[in-house]
Coordinates of C-alpha atoms and ligand atoms in Angstrom, one line a residue:
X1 CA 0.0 0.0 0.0
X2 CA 0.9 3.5 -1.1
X3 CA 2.1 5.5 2.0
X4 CA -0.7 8.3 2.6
X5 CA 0.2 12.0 2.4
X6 CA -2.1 14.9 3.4
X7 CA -1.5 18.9 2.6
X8 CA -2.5 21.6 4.4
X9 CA -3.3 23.8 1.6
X10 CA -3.8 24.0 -2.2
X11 CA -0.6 23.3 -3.8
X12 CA 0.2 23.4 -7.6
X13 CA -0.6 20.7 -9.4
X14 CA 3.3 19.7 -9.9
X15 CA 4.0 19.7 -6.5
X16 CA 0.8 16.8 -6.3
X17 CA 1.7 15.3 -9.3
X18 CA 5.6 14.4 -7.7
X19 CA 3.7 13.0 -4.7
X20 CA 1.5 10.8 -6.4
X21 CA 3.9 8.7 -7.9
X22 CA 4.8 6.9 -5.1
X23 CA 2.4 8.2 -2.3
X24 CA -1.9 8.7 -2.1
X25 CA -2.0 12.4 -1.5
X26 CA -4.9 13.8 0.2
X27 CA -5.6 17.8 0.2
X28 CA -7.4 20.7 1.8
X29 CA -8.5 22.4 -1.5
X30 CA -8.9 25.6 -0.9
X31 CA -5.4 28.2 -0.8
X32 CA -7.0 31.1 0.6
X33 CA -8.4 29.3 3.5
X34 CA -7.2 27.3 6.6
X35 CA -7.7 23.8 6.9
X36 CA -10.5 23.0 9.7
X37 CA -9.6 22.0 13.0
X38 CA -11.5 18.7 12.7
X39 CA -10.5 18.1 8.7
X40 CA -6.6 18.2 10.4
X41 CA -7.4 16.2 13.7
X42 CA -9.3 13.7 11.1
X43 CA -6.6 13.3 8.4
X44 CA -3.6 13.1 11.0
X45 CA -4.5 10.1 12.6
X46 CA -4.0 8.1 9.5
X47 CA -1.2 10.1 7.4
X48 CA 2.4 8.8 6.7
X49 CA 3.5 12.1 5.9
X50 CA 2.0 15.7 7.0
X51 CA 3.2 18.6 4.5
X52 CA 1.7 22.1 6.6
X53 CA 2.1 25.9 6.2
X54 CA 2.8 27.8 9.2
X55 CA -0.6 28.9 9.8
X56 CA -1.1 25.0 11.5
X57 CA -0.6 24.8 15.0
X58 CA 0.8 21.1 14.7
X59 CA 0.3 20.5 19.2
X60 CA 1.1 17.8 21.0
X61 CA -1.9 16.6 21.3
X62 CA -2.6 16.6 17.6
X63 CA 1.1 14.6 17.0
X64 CA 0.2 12.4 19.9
X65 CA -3.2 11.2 18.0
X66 CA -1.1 10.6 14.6
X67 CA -0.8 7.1 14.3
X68 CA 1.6 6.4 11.1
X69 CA 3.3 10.0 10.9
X70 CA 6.8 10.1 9.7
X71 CA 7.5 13.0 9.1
X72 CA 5.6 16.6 9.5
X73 CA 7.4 19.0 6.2
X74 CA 6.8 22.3 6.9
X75 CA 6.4 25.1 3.9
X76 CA 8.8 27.6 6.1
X77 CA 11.9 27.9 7.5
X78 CA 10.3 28.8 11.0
X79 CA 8.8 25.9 12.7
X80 CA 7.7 27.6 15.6
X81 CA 4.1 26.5 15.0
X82 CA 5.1 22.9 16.0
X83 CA 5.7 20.8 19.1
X84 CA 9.2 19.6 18.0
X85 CA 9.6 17.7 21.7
X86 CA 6.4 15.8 21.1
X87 CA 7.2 15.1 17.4
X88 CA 10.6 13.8 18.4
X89 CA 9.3 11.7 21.5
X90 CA 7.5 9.8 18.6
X91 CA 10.3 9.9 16.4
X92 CA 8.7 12.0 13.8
X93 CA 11.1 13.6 11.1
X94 CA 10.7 17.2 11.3
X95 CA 12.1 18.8 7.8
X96 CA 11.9 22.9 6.7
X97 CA 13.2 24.7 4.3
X98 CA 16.2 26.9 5.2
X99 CA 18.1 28.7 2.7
X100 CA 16.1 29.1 -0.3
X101 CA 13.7 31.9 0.7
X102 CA 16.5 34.0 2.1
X103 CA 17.6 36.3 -0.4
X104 CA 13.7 36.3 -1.1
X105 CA 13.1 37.2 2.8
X106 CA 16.2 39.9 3.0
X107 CA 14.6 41.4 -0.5
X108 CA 11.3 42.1 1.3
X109 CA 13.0 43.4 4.6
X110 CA 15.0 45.9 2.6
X111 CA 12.1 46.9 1.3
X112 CA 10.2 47.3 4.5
X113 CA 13.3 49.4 5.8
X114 CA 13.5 51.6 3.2
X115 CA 9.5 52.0 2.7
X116 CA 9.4 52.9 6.6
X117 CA 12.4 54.9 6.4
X118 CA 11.2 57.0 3.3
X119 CA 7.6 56.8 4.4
X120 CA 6.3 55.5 1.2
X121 CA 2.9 54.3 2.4
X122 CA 2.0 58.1 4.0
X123 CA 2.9 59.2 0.4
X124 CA 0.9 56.4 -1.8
X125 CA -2.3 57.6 0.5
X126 CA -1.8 61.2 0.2
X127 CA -1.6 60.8 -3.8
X128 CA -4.9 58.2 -4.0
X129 CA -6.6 60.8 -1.3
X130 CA -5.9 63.6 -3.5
X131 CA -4.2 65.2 -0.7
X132 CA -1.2 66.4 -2.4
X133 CA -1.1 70.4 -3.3
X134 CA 1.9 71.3 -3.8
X135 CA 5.9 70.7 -3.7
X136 CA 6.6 71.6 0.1
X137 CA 10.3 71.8 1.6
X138 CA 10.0 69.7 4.5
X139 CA 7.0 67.5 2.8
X140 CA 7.4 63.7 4.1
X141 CA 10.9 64.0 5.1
X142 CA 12.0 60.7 6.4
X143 CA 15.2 59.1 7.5
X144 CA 18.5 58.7 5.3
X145 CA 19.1 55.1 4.5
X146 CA 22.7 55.7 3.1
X147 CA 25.8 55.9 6.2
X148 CA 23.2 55.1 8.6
X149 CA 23.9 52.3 11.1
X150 CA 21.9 49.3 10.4
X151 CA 21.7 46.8 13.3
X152 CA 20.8 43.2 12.5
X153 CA 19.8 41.2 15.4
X154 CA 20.2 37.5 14.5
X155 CA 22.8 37.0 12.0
X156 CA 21.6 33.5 10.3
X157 CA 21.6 33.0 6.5
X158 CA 18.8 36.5 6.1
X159 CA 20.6 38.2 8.5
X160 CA 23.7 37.9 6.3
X161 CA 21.1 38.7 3.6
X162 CA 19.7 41.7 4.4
X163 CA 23.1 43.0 5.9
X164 CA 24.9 42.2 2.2
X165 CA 21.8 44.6 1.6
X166 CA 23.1 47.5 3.7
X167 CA 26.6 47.6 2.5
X168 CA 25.4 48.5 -1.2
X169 CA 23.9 51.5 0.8
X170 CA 27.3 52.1 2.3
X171 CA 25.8 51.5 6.0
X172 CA 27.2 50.3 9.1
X173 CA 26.6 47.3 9.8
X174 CA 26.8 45.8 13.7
X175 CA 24.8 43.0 14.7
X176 CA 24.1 41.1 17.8
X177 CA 23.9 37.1 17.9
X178 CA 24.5 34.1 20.2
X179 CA 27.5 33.5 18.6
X180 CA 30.2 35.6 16.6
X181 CA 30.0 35.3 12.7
X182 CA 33.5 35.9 11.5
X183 CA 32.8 34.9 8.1
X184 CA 29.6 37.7 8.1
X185 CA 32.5 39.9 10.0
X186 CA 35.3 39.3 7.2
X187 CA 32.7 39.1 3.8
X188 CA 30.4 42.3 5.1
X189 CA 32.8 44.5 7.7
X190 CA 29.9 43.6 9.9
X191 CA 30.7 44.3 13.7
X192 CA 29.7 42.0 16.7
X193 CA 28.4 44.5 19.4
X194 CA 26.1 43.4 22.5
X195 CA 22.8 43.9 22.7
X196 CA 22.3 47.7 24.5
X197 CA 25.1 48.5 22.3
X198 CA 22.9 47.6 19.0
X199 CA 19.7 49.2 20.4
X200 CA 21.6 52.5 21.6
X201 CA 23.7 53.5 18.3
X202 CA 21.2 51.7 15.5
X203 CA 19.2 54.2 13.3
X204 CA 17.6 50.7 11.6
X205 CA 17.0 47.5 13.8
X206 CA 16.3 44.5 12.3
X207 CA 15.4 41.5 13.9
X208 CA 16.1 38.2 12.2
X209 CA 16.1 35.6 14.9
X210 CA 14.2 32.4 15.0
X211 CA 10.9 32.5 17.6
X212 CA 11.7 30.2 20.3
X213 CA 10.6 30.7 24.1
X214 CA 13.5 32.4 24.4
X215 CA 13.4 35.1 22.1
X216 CA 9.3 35.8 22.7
X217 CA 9.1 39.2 23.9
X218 CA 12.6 40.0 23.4
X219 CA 12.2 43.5 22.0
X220 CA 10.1 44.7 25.2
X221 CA 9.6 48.4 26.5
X222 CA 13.1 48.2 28.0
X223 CA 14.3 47.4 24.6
X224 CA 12.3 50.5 22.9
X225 CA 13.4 52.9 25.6
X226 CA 17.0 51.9 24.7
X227 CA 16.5 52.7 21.2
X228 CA 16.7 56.9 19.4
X229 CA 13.9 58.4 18.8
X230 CA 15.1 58.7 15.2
X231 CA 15.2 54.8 15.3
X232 CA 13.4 52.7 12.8
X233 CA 12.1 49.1 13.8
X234 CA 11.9 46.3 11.2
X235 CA 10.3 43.0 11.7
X236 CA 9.5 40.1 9.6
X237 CA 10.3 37.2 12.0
X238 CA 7.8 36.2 13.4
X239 CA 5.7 38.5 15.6
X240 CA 5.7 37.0 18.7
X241 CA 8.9 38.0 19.0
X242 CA 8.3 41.8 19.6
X243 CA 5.8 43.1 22.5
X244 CA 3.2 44.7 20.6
X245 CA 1.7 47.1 22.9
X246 CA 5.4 48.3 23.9
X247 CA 5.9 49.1 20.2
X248 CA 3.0 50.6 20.2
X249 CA 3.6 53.0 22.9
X250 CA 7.2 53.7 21.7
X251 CA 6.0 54.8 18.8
X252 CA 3.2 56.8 20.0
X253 CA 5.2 58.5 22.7
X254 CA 7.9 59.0 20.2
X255 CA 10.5 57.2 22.1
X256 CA 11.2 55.4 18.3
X257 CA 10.2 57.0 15.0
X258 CA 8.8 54.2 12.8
X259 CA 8.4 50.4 12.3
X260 CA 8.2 48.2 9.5
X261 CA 6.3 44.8 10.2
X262 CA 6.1 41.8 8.3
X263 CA 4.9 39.7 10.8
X264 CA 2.4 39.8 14.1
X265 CA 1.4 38.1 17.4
X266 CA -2.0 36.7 16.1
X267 CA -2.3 37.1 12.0
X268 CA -3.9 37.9 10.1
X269 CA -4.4 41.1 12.4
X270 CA -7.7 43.1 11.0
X271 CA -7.9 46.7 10.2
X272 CA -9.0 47.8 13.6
X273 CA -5.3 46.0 14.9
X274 CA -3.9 49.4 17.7
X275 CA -0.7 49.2 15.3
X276 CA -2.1 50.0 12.0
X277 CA -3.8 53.2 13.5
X278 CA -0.3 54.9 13.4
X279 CA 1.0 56.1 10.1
X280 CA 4.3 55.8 10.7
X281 CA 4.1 52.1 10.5
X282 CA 5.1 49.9 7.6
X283 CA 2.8 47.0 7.7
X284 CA 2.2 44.2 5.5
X285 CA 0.5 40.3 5.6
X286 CA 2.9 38.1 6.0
X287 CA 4.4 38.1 2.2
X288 CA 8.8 38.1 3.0
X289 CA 9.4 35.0 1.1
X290 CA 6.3 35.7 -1.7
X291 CA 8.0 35.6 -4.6
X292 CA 6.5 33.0 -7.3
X293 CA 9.9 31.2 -7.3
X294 CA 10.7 31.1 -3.9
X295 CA 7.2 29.6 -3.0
X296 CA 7.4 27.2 -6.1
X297 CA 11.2 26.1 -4.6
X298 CA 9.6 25.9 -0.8
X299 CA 7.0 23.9 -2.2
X300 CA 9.1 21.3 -3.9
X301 CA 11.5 21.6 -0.8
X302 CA 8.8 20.3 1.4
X303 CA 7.6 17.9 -1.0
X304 CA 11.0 16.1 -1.3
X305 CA 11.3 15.6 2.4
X306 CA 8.2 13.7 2.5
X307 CA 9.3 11.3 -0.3
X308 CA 12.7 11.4 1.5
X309 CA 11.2 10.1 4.9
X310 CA 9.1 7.9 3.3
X311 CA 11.6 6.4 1.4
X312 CA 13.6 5.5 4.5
X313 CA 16.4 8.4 3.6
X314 CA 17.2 11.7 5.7
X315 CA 15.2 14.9 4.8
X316 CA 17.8 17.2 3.6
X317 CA 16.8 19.9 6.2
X318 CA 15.4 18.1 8.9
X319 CA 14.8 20.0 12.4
X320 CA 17.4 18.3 15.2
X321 CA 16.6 19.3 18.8
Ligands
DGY401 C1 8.9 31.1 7.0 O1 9.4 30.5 6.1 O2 9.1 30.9 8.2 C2 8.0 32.3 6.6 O3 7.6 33.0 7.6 C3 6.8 31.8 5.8 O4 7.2 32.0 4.5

C-alpha cells in the first residue's frame, strides 16, 4: 500500500503530481483558507507524511493522536508552530526549508526598511486621497538610509542577507547574535556588538532571529526605551517575538520614530489591529518570502522531504533538537 500524504493547503498541481507517484495524496482544497480543526485532527491520525504551512498549530496533542506520521514538512523555515519535543518523542522527522527563501526574505525586509524609512505608504495615501497640493520643503521628510547604522539582530543565512543589503547603501553594519559570525565579520565588515550597544547606536534594527521561548518578547519596552527616537524598527520574524503594545507605545510616545512589520502576534491582524492606527508604520500580511519562485522552490523543498522520509532516507533539512 501506497504510503498516505495529506497537505494543508492547495498546492500546484506539480507539486501533487511528484507525490502521487509513489504516495496517495490527500488535500485541503482551498489556498486562501485554513484547513478545519476537525479536517486536520481527522486526516492526522491516519497520514504517513503531514506537508503544513505555518498557519497550522501542529500541538502535541494533535502529534500524539497521529498514528503512522513520519515526518511533518513544513512550507517555512520557521517551525515555531510545531511541538518539535512531542514530534521527536515519537520519532517523527521534522524537515523545513532553510536557505532558499533567504535572499527572497532579505529582498522584502530591505524593502520594509526603506518604505518605513522614506515613508512610502503616507505618500501612496496622500496621492490616491488627493491630498497632495503642492511641492513643500520639509513635505514627508524621512530618515536617510545611506551611512546610517543598520543593526541586525540575529545574523543567520537572512541576517547575512539583508546585511549584504546595507553595505550596497554604504551603511554600518553591527549585529548582535549568540555567537560571533567571522565569516559575516570578514565578507560584510559587519561588527559583533552586545545587545544595548545595537539598540543605543542603531538608526535601523532589524530583527532576524528564529521564535523560540527564548526570544518571545525579546524586544520589550526596556528594549524601545534603549533605542533613538530617530530609530526605525523592522520585523518580519515572526511577531511574537516583539511586545506589541510596547511598540506601540514607543511609537506613539515618540521614544522610536517608525516600524516596519512583516509579521504579528496573532495574524492575520484586521484593520482595527492598535498598530495600523499609526501612520508611521510599515505594515504588511505576512508576504517576506512571496516571490512566485521562492514559493514554487519551498514547495518542492517540502515535497521532497516527504518522499525522502518515506523512502527511508534523511530529509535534507530536517529539524534536530
Ligand atoms: C517562513 O518561512 O518561516 C515564513 O515565515 C513563511 O514564508
Amino acid at each position: 500500500m501506497k504510503p498516505y500524504v495529506f497537505i494543508t493547503r492547495r498546492m500546484p498541481d506539480e507539486i501533487i503530481e511528484k507525490l502521487e507517484e509513489t504516495c496517495t495524496v490527500s488535500m485541503w482544497e482551498k489556498q486562501e483558507e485554513p484547513v478545519p480543526q476537525e479536517r486536520l485532527e481527522e486526516e492526522i491520525k491516519q497520514a504517513d507524511g503531514l506537508f503544513c504551512t505555518v498557519t497550522e498549530p501542529i500541538d502535541r496533542p494533535l502529534i500524539e493522536s497521529a498514528e503512522n506520521l513520519k515526518v511533518i514538512a513544513t512550507m517555512a523555515v520557521g517551525y515555531n508552530n510545531i511541538d518539535v519535543e512531542a514530534a521527536a518523542e515519537k520519532d517523527i522527522t521534522i524537515a523545513h526549508t532553510p536557505g532558499v527563501l533567504s535572499e527572497t526574505t532579505a529582498d522584502l525586509t530591505f524593502a520594509l526598511l526603506m518604505a518605513a524609512a522614506r515613508r512610502l505608504p503616507e505618500g501612496i495615501e496622500t496621492i490616491k486621497n488627493n491630498e497632495w497640493k503642492t511641492w513643500s520643503p520639509f513635505f514627508l521628510t524621512g530618515q536617510d538610509i545611506h551611512h546610517a547604522t543598520l543593526g541586525i539582530i540575529g545574523m543567520g543565512r537572512i541576517g547575512e542577507a539583508v546585511a549584504k543589503r546595507g553595505t550596497g547603501f554604504d551603511m554600518e553594519i553591527i549585529y548582535h547574535n549568540r555567537t560571533r559570525k567571522q565569516e559575516a565579520e570578514e565578507k560584510l565588515g559587519a561588527r559583533y556588538v552586545e545587545m544595548d550597544e545595537l539598540l543605543k547606536t542603531s538608526d535601523f534594527i532589524c530583527v532576524m532571529t528564529p521564535y523560540t521561548k527564548d526570544t518571545h518578547h525579546l524586544i520589550d519596552r526596556e528594549a524601545f526605551k534603549k533605542m533613538k527616537n530617530t530609530a526605525i524598527f523592522i520585523n518580519s520574524s515572526r511577531g511574537g517575538i516583539v511586545d506589541e503594545e510596547a511598540l506601540y507605545e514607543a511609537l506613539k510616545n515618540g521614544e522610536i520614530r517608525g516600524a516596519g512589520l512583516d509579521v504579528f502576534e496573532g495574524e492575520p491582524v484586521g484593520a482595527d489591529h492598535p498598530l495600523l492606527s499609526l501612520p508611521q508604520v510599515t505594515a504588511l500580511p505576512h508576504i517576506g518570502s512571496a516571490s512566485e519562485s521562492t514559493r514554487m522552490a519551498m514547495a518542492d523543498m517540502t515535497a521532497n522531504h516527504i518522499l525522502q522520509v518515506l523512502s527511508g532516507k534523511e530529509a535534507d533539512h530536517e529539524v534536530k533538537l
